Amino acid sequence: MEISWISFVMIILASYRLTHLIVFDKITEFIRKPFLTKKKISANESKEVPKSKIGYLLTCYWCAGIWCATFLAVIFIWIPFIAKYLIFILAIAGGQAILESFVGVNIKQTALYNEETKELK
């Protein structure tokens, strides 16, 4: 099987975005919720932790990533006429998320730098 470098990059970006969607995004919280339980950290603080292996899979970026990559690779090979649209959309969203993370971090750093220089004056 031969795969172009652009298809490979698109599958990587699509896998990144799909993994992030499953593990972190608010919109898929309903999928994770049944597999999580609240654990008390301190008197005021609690956090959600997996209560099963499925819960761990849905909250572990590395674990979900391998399954998302496998899913996208399999549909790319078996049903490429459908996969290309899904991969295209997820790849655009993945690239945008990476750019937004980079730009967002730099904007926050610039704002912090401006606040610090004002305090020094």
Short mmCIF file of C-alpha atoms in Angstrom, two decimals:
data_model
loop_
_atom_site.label_atom_id
_atom_site.label_comp_id
_atom_site.label_asym_id
_atom_site.label_seq_id
_atom_site.Cartn_x
_atom_site.Cartn_y
_atom_site.Cartn_z
CA MET A 1 0.00 0.00 0.00
CA GLU A 2 1.27 3.44 -0.89
CA ILE A 3 0.20 6.56 0.94
CA SER A 4 1.10 10.11 -0.01
CA TRP A 5 2.84 12.32 2.53
CA ILE A 6 -0.10 14.75 2.54
CA SER A 7 -2.54 11.94 3.35
CA PHE A 8 -0.23 10.78 6.11
CA VAL A 9 -0.04 14.28 7.63
CA MET A 10 -3.81 14.64 7.36
CA ILE A 11 -4.35 11.32 9.16
CA ILE A 12 -1.97 12.46 11.91
CA LEU A 13 -3.84 15.76 12.35
CA ALA A 14 -7.20 13.98 12.21
CA SER A 15 -6.07 11.46 14.81
CA TYR A 16 -4.86 14.28 17.05
CA ARG A 17 -8.21 16.08 16.83
CA LEU A 18 -10.34 12.96 17.26
CA THR A 19 -8.33 11.96 20.32
CA HIS A 20 -8.68 15.43 21.82
CA LEU A 21 -12.40 15.36 21.08
CA ILE A 22 -12.86 12.09 22.96
CA VAL A 23 -10.54 12.77 25.92
CA PHE A 24 -10.96 16.48 26.64
CA ASP A 25 -13.83 18.21 24.89
CA LYS A 26 -17.01 19.17 26.73
CA ILE A 27 -19.23 17.95 23.90
CA THR A 28 -18.19 14.30 24.49
CA GLU A 29 -18.38 14.50 28.29
CA PHE A 30 -21.57 12.42 28.20
CA ILE A 31 -19.55 9.51 26.77
CA ARG A 32 -16.91 9.68 29.55
CA LYS A 33 -19.27 10.42 32.46
CA PRO A 34 -20.66 6.89 33.05
CA PHE A 35 -17.11 5.53 33.35
CA LEU A 36 -15.85 8.11 35.87
CA THR A 37 -16.30 8.58 39.60
CA LYS A 38 -15.52 11.52 41.88
CA LYS A 39 -12.58 11.13 44.24
CA LYS A 40 -12.05 13.54 47.11
CA ILE A 41 -8.60 15.15 46.95
CA SER A 42 -9.02 17.51 49.92
CA ALA A 43 -11.83 19.01 51.98
CA ASN A 44 -12.65 21.47 49.20
CA GLU A 45 -11.46 19.65 46.13
CA SER A 46 -12.47 16.53 44.22
CA LYS A 47 -11.61 15.20 40.81
CA GLU A 48 -13.06 12.68 38.41
CA VAL A 49 -11.11 9.45 38.05
CA PRO A 50 -11.75 6.35 35.92
CA LYS A 51 -13.72 3.57 37.58
CA SER A 52 -12.93 1.00 34.89
CA LYS A 53 -10.53 0.28 32.06
CA ILE A 54 -12.95 1.90 29.65
CA GLY A 55 -12.93 5.02 31.82
CA TYR A 56 -9.15 4.97 31.74
CA LEU A 57 -9.20 4.56 27.95
CA LEU A 58 -11.55 7.54 27.58
CA THR A 59 -9.43 9.81 29.80
CA CYS A 60 -5.91 8.74 28.80
CA TYR A 61 -4.66 10.73 25.82
CA TRP A 62 -2.06 8.09 24.92
CA CYS A 63 -4.53 5.19 25.14
CA ALA A 64 -7.31 6.89 23.19
CA GLY A 65 -4.75 8.14 20.66
CA ILE A 66 -3.69 4.65 19.57
CA TRP A 67 -7.32 3.60 19.08
CA CYS A 68 -8.23 6.78 17.21
CA ALA A 69 -5.21 6.34 14.93
CA THR A 70 -6.14 2.70 14.34
CA PHE A 71 -9.76 3.60 13.58
CA LEU A 72 -8.80 6.31 11.09
CA ALA A 73 -6.16 4.14 9.41
CA VAL A 74 -8.59 1.22 9.04
CA ILE A 75 -11.38 3.32 7.54
CA PHE A 76 -8.83 5.06 5.29
CA ILE A 77 -7.81 1.66 3.92
CA TRP A 78 -11.21 -0.09 3.86
CA ILE A 79 -13.62 2.70 2.97
CA PRO A 80 -11.54 5.58 1.63
CA PHE A 81 -14.45 7.30 -0.13
CA ILE A 82 -16.06 7.96 3.29
CA ALA A 83 -12.85 8.29 5.30
CA LYS A 84 -11.44 11.08 3.16
CA TYR A 85 -14.23 13.45 4.21
CA LEU A 86 -13.97 12.61 7.90
CA ILE A 87 -10.17 12.83 7.84
CA PHE A 88 -10.29 16.10 5.90
CA ILE A 89 -12.59 17.77 8.42
CA LEU A 90 -10.73 16.43 11.46
CA ALA A 91 -7.36 17.38 9.92
CA ILE A 92 -8.48 20.98 9.40
CA ALA A 93 -9.80 21.10 12.97
CA GLY A 94 -6.59 19.51 14.28
CA GLY A 95 -4.38 21.99 12.47
CA GLN A 96 -6.54 24.85 13.69
CA ALA A 97 -6.35 23.56 17.28
CA ILE A 98 -2.56 23.41 17.12
CA LEU A 99 -2.38 26.94 15.68
CA GLU A 100 -4.83 28.23 18.29
CA SER A 101 -2.81 26.66 21.10
CA PHE A 102 0.37 28.30 19.81
CA VAL A 103 -1.24 31.69 19.24
CA GLY A 104 -3.21 31.55 22.51
CA VAL A 105 -0.11 30.77 24.54
CA ASN A 106 1.79 33.62 22.91
CA ILE A 107 -1.07 36.06 23.50
CA LYS A 108 -1.20 35.11 27.18
CA GLN A 109 2.58 35.43 27.50
CA THR A 110 2.49 38.85 25.85
CA ALA A 111 -0.28 40.02 28.19
CA LEU A 112 1.66 38.70 31.19
CA TYR A 113 4.81 40.46 29.99
CA ASN A 114 2.88 43.74 29.59
CA GLU A 115 1.48 43.44 33.13
CA GLU A 116 4.93 42.73 34.57
CA THR A 117 6.52 45.72 32.80
CA LYS A 118 3.72 47.99 34.08
CA GLU A 119 4.40 46.82 37.65
CA LEU A 120 8.12 47.54 37.29
CA LYS A 121 7.52 51.16 36.27
#
